[in-house]
mmCIF file with all atom_site columns, C-alpha atoms and ligand atoms in Angstrom:
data_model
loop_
_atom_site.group_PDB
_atom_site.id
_atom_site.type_symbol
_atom_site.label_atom_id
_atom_site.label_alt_id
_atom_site.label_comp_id
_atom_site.label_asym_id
_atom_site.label_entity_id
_atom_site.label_seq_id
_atom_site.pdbx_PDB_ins_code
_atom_site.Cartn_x
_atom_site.Cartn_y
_atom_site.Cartn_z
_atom_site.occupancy
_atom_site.B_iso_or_equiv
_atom_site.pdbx_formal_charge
_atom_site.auth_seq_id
_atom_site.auth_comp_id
_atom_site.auth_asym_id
_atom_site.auth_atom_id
_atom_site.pdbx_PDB_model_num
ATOM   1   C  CA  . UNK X 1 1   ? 14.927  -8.783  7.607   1.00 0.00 ? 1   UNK X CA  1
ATOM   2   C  CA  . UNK X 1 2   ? 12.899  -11.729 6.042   1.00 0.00 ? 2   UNK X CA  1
ATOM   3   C  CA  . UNK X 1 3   ? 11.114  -10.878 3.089   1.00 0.00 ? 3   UNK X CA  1
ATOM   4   C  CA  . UNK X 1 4   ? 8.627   -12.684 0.390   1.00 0.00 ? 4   UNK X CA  1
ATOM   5   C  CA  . UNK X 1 5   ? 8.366   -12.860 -2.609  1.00 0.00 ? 5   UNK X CA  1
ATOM   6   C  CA  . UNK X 1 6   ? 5.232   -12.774 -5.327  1.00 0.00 ? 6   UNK X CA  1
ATOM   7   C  CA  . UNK X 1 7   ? 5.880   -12.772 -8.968  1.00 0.00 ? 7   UNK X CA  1
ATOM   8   C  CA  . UNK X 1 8   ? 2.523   -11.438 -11.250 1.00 0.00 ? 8   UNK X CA  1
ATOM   9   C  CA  . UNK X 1 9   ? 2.065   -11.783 -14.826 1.00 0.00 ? 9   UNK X CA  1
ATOM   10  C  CA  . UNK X 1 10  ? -0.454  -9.411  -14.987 1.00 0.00 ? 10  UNK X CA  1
ATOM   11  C  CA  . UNK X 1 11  ? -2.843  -6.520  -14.000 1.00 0.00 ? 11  UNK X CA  1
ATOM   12  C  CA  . UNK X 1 12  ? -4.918  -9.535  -12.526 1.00 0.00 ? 12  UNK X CA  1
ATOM   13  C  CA  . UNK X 1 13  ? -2.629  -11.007 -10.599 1.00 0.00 ? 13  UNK X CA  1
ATOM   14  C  CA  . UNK X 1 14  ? -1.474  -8.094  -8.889  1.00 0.00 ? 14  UNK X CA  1
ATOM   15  C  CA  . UNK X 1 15  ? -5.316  -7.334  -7.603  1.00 0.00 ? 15  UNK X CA  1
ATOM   16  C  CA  . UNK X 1 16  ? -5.827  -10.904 -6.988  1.00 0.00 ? 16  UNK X CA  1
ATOM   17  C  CA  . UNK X 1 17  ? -3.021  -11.255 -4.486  1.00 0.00 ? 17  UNK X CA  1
ATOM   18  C  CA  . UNK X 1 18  ? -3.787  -7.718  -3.133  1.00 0.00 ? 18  UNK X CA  1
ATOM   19  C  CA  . UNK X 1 19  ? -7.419  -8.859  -3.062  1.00 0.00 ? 19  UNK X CA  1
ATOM   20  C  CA  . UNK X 1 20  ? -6.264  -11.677 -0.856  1.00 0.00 ? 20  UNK X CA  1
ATOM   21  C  CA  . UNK X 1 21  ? -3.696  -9.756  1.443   1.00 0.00 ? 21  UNK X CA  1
ATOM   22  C  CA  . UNK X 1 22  ? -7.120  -7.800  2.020   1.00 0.00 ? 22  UNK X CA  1
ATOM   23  C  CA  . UNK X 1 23  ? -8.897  -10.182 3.987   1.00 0.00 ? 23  UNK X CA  1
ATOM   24  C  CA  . UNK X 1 24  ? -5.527  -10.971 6.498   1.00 0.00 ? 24  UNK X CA  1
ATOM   25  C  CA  . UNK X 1 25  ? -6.115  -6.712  7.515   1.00 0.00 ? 25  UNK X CA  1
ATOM   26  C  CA  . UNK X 1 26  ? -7.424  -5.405  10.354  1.00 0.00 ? 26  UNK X CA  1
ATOM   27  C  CA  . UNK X 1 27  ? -8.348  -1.531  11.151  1.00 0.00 ? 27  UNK X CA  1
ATOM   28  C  CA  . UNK X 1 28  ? -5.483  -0.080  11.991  1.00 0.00 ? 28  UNK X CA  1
ATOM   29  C  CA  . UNK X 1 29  ? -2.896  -1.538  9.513   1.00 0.00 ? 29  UNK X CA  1
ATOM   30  C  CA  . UNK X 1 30  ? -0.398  0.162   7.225   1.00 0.00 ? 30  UNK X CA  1
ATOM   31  C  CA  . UNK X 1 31  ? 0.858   -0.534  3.811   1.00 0.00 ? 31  UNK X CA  1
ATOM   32  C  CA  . UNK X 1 32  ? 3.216   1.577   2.113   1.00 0.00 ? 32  UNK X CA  1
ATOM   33  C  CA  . UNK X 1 33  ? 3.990   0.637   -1.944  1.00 0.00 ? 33  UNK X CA  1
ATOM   34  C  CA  . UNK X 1 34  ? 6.922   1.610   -3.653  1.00 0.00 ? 34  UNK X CA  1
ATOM   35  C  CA  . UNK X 1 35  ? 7.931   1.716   -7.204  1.00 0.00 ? 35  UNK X CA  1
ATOM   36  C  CA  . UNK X 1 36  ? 8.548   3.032   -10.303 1.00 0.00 ? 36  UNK X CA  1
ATOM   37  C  CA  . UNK X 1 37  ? 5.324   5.201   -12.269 1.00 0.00 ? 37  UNK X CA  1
ATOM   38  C  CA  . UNK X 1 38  ? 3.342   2.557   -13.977 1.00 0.00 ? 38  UNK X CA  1
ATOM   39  C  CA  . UNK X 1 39  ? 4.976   -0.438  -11.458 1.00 0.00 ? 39  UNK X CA  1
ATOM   40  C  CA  . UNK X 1 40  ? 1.177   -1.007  -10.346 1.00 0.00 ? 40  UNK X CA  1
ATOM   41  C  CA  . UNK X 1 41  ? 0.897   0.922   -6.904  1.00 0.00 ? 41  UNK X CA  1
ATOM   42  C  CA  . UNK X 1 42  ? -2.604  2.081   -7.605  1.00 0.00 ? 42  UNK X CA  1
ATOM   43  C  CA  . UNK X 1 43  ? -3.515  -1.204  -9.553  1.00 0.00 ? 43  UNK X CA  1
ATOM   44  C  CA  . UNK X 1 44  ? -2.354  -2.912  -6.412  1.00 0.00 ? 44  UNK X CA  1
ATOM   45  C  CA  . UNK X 1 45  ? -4.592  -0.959  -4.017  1.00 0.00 ? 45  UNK X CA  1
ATOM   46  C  CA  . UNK X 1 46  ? -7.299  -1.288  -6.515  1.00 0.00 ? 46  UNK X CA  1
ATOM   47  C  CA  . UNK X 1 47  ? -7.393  -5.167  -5.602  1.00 0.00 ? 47  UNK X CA  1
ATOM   48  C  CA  . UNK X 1 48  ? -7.313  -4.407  -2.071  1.00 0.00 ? 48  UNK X CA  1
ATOM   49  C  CA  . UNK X 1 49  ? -9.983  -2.408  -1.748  1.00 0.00 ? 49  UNK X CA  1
ATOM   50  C  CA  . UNK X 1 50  ? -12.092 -4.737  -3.443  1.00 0.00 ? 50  UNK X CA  1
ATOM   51  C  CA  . UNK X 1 51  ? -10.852 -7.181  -0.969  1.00 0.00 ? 51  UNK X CA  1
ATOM   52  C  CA  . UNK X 1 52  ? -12.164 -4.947  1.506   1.00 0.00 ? 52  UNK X CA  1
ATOM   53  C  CA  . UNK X 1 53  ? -15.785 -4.859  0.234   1.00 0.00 ? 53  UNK X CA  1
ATOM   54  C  CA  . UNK X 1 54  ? -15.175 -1.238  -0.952  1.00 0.00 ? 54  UNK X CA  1
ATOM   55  C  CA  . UNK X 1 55  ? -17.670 -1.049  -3.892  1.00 0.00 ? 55  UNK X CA  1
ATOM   56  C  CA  . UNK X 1 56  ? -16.737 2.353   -5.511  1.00 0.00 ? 56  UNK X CA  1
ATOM   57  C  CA  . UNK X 1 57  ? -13.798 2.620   -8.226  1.00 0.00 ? 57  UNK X CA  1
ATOM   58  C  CA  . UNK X 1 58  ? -10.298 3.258   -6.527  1.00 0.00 ? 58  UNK X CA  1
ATOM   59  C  CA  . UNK X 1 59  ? -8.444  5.918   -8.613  1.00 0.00 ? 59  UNK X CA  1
ATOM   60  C  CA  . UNK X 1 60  ? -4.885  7.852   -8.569  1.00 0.00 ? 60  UNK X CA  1
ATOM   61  C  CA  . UNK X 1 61  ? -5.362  10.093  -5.748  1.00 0.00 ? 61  UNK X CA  1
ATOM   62  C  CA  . UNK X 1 62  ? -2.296  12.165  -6.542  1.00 0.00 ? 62  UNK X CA  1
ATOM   63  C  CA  . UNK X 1 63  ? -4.236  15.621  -7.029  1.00 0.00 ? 63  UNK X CA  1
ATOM   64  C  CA  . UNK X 1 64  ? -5.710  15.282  -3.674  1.00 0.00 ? 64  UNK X CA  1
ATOM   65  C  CA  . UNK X 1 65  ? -2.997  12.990  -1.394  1.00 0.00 ? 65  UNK X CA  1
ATOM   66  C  CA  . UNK X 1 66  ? -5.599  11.502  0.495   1.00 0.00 ? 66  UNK X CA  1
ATOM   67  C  CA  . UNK X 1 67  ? -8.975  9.791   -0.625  1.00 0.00 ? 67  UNK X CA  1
ATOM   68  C  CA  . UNK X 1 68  ? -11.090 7.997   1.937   1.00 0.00 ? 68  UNK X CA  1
ATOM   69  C  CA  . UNK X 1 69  ? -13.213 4.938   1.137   1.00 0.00 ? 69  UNK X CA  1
ATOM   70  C  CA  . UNK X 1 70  ? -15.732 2.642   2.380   1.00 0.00 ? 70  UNK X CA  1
ATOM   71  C  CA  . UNK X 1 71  ? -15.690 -1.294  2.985   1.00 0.00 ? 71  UNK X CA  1
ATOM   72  C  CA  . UNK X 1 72  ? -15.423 -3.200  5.410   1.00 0.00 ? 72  UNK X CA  1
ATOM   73  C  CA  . UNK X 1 73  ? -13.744 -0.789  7.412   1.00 0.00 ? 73  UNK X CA  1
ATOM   74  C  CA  . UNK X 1 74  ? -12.366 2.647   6.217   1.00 0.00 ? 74  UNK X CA  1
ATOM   75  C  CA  . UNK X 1 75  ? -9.331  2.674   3.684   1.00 0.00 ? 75  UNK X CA  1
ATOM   76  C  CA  . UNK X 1 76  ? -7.416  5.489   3.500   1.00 0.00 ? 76  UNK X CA  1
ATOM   77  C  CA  . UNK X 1 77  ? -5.581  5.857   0.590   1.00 0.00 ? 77  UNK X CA  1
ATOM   78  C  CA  . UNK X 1 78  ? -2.664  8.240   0.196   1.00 0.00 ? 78  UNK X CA  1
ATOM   79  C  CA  . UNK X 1 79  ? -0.151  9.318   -2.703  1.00 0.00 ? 79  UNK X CA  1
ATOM   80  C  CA  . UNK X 1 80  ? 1.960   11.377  -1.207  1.00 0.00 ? 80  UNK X CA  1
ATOM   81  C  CA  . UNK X 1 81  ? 4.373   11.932  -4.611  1.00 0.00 ? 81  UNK X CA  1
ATOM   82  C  CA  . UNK X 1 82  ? 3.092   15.643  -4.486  1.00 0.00 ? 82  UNK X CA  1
ATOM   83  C  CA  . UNK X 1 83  ? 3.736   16.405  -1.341  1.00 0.00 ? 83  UNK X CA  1
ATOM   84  C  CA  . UNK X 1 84  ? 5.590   19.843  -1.585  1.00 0.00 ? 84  UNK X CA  1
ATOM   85  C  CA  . UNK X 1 85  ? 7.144   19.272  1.619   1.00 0.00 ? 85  UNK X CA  1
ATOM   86  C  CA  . UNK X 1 86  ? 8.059   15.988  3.495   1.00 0.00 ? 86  UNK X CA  1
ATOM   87  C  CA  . UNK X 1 87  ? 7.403   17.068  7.063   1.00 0.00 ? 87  UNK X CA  1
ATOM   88  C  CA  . UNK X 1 88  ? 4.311   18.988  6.009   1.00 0.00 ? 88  UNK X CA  1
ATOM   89  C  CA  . UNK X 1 89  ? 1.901   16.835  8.652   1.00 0.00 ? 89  UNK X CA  1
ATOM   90  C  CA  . UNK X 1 90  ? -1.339  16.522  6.770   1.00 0.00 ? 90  UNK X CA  1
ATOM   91  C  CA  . UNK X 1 91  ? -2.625  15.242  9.980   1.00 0.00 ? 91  UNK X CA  1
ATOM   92  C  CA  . UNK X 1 92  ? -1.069  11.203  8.990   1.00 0.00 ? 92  UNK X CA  1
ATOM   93  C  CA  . UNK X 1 93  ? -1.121  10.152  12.563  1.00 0.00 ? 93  UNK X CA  1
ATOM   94  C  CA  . UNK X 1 94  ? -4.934  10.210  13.134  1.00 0.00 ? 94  UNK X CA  1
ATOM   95  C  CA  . UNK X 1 95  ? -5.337  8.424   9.739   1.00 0.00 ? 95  UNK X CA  1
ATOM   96  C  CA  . UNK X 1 96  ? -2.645  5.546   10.558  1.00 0.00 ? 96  UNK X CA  1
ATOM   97  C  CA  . UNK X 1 97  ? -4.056  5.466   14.444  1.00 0.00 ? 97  UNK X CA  1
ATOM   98  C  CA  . UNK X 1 98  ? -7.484  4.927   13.141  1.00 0.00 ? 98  UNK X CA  1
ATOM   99  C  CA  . UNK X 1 99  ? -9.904  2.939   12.650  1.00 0.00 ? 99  UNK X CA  1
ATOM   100 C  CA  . UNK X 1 100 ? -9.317  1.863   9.074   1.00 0.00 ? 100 UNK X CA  1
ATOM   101 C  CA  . UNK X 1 101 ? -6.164  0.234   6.444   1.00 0.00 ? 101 UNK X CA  1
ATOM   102 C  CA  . UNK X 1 102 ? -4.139  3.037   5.755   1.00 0.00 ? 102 UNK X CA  1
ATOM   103 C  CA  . UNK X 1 103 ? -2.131  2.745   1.603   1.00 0.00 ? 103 UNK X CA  1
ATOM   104 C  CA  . UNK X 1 104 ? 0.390   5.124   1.237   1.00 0.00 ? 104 UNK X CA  1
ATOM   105 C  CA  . UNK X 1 105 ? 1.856   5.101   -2.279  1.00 0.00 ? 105 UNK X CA  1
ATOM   106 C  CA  . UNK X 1 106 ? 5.603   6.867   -2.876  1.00 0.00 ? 106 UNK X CA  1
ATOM   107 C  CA  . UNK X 1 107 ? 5.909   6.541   1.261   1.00 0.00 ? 107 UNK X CA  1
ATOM   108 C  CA  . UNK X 1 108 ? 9.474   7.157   1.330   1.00 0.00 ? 108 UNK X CA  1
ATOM   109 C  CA  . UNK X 1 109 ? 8.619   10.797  1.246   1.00 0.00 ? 109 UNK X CA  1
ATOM   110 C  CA  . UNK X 1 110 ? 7.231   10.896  4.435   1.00 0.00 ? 110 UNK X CA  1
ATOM   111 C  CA  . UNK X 1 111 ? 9.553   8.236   6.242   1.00 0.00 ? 111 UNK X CA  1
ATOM   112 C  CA  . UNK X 1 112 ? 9.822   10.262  9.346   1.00 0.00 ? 112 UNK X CA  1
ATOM   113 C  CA  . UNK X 1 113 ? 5.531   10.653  9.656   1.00 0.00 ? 113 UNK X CA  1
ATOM   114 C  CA  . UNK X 1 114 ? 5.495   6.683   9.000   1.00 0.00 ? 114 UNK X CA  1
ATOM   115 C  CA  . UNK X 1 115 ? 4.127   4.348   11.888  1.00 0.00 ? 115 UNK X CA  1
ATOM   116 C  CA  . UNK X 1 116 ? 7.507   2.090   12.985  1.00 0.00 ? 116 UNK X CA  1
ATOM   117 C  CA  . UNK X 1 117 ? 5.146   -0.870  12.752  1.00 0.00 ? 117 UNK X CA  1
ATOM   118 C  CA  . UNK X 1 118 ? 4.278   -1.601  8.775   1.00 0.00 ? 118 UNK X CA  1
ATOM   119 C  CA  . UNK X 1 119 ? 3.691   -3.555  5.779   1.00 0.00 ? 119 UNK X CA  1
ATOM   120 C  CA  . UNK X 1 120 ? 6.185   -2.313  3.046   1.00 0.00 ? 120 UNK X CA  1
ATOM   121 C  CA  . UNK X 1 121 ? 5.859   -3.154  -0.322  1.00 0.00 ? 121 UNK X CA  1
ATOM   122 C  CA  . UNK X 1 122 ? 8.380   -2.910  -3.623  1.00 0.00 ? 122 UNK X CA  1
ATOM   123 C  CA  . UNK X 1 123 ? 6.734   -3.313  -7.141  1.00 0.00 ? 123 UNK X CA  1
ATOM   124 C  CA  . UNK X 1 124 ? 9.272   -3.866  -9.839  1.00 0.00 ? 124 UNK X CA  1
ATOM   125 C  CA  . UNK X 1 125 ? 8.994   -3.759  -13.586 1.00 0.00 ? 125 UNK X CA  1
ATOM   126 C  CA  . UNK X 1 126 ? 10.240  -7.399  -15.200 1.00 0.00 ? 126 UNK X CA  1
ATOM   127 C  CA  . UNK X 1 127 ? 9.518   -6.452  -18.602 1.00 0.00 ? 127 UNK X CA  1
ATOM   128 C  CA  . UNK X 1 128 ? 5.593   -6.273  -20.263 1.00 0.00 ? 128 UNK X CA  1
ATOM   129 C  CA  . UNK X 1 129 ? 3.034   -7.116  -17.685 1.00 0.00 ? 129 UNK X CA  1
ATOM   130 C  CA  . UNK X 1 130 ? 5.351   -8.785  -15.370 1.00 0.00 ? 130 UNK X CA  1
ATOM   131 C  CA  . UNK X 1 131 ? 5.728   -7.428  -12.013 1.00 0.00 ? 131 UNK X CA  1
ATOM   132 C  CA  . UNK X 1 132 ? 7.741   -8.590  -9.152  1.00 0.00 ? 132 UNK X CA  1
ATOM   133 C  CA  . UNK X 1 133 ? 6.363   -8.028  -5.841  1.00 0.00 ? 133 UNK X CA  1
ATOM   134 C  CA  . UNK X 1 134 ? 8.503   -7.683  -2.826  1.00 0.00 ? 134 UNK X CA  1
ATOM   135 C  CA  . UNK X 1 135 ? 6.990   -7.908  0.540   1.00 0.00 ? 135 UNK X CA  1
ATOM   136 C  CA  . UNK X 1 136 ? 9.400   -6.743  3.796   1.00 0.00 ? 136 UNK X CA  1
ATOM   137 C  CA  . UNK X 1 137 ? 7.520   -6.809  6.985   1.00 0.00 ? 137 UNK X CA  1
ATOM   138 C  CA  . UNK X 1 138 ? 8.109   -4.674  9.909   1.00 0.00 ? 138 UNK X CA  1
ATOM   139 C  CA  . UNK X 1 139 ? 7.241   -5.591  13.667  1.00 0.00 ? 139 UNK X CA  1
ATOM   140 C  CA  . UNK X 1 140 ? 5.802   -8.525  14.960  1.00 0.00 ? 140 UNK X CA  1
ATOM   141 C  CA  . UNK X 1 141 ? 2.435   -7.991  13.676  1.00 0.00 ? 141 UNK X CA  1
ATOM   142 C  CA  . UNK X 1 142 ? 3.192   -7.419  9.714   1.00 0.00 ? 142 UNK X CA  1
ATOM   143 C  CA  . UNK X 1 143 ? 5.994   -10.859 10.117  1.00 0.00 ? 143 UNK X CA  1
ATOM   144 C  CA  . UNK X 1 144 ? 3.455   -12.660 11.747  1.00 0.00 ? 144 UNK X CA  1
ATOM   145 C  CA  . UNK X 1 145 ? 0.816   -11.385 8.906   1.00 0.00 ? 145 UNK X CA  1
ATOM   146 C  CA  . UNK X 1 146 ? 3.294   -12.836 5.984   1.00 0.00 ? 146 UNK X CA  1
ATOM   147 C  CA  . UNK X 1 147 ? 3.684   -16.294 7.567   1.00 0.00 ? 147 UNK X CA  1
ATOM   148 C  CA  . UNK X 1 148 ? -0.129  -16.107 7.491   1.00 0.00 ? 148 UNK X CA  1
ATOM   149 C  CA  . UNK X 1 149 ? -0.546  -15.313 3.693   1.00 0.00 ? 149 UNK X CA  1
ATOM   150 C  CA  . UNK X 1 150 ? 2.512   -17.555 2.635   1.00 0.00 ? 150 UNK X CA  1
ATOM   151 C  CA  . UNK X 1 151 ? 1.852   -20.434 4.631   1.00 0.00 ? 151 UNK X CA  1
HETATM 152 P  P1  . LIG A 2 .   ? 1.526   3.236   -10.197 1.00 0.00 ? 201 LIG A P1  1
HETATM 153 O  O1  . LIG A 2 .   ? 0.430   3.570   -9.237  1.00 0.00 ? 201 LIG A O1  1
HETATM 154 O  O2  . LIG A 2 .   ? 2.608   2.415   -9.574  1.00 0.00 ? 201 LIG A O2  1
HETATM 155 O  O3  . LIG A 2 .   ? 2.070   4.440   -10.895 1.00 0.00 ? 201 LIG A O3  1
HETATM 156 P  P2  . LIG A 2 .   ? -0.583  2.076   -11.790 1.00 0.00 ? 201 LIG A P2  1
HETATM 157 O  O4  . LIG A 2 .   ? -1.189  1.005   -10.977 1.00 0.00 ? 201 LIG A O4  1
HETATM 158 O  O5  . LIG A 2 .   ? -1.300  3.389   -11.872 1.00 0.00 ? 201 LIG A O5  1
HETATM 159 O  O6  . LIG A 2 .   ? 0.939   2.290   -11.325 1.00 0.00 ? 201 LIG A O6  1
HETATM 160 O  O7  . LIG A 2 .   ? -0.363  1.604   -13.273 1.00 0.00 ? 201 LIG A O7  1
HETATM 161 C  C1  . LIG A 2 .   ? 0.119   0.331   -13.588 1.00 0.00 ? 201 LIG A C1  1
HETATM 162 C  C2  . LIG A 2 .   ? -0.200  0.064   -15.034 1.00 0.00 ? 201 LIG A C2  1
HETATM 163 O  O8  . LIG A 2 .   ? 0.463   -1.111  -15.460 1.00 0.00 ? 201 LIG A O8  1
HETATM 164 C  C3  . LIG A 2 .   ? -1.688  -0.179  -15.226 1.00 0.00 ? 201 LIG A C3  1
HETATM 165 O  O9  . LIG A 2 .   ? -2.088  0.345   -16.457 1.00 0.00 ? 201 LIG A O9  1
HETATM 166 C  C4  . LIG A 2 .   ? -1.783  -1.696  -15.221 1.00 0.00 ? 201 LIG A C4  1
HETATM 167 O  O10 . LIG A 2 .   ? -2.896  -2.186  -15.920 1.00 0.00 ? 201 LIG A O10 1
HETATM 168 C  C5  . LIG A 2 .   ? -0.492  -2.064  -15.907 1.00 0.00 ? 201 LIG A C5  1
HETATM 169 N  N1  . LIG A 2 .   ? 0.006   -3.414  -15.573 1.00 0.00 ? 201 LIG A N1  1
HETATM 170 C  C6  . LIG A 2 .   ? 0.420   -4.325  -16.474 1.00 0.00 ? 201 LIG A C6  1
HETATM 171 N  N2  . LIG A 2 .   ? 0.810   -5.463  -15.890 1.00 0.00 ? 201 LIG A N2  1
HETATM 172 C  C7  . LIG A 2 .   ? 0.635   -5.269  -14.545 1.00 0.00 ? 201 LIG A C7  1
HETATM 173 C  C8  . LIG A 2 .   ? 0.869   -6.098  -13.423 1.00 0.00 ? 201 LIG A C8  1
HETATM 174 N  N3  . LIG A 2 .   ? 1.359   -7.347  -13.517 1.00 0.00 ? 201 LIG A N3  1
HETATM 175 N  N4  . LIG A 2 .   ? 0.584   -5.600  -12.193 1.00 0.00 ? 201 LIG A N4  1
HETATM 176 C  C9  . LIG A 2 .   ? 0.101   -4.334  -12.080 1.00 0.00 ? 201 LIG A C9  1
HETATM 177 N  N5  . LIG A 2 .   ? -0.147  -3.490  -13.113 1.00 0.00 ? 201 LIG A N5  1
HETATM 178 C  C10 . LIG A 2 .   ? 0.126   -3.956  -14.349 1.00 0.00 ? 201 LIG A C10 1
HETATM 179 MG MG1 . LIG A 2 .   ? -0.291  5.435   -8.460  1.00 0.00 ? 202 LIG A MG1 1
#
């Protein structure tokens, strides 16, 4: 599976490349980020909202699993790290069938619920404010996406 690669130096680096990734989406898409607490999951879809013209703050939504916002188009923005059961269906599929970006944070929980067709990306730690940032496309659309952004 081809993947890319985006190293970050810093909380602003992360949101600027998310900021960017942002303008390549179209209602519709999912992005799931992994990594560890504190990798930059939430800082990440901080950037992309603003990339999306959302104007309010993006915060943790892990008390609530899902928080809704408004840009653009809708982003729906999940952390499902509290999720008490994996195959409890919170009702994903009309969220990732919609008509908005869909950011799932911790989405290996719900594998199974995930659309086949997504954007996956790994933040790692590299010490300080370094972060490396893995993207691994899967299906056509999220490849063809990548080639787009890294060209
Ligand atoms: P997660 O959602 O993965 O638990 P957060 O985004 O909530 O992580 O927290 C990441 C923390 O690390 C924030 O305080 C952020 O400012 C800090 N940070 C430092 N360097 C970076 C970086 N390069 N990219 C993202 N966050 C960073
Ligand atoms: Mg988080």
């Amino acid at each position: 599976m081809k993947e890319f690669e985006v190293l970050s130096g810093n909380t602003g680096d992360t949101q600027a490349f998310a900021k960017r990734l942002a303008t390549f989406l179209k209602p519709g898409d999912c992005i799931t980020l992994e990594g560890d607490l504190g990798a930059g999951k939430t800082t990440f879809t901080k950037g992309l909202a603003v990339g999306l013209g959302v104007t309010r703050t993006v915060n943790s939504p892990t008390f609530t699993i899902i928080k809704e916002y408004h840009g653009n188009m809708p982003l729906y923005h999940m952390d499902v790290y509290r999720l008490e059961d994996s195959y409890e269906d919170l009702g994903f599929d009309e969220y990732f069938s919609g008509n908005g970006v869909t950011v799932v944070e911790w989405a290996h929980i719900i594998e199974e619920q995930l659309p086949s067709e997504r954007l996956n990306i790994y933040l790692y730690h590299e010490g300080n404010d370094a972060r490396k940032i893995i993207l691994r496309p899967q299906g056509a659309r999220y490849e063809q996406l990548c080639k787009e952004i890294f060209a």
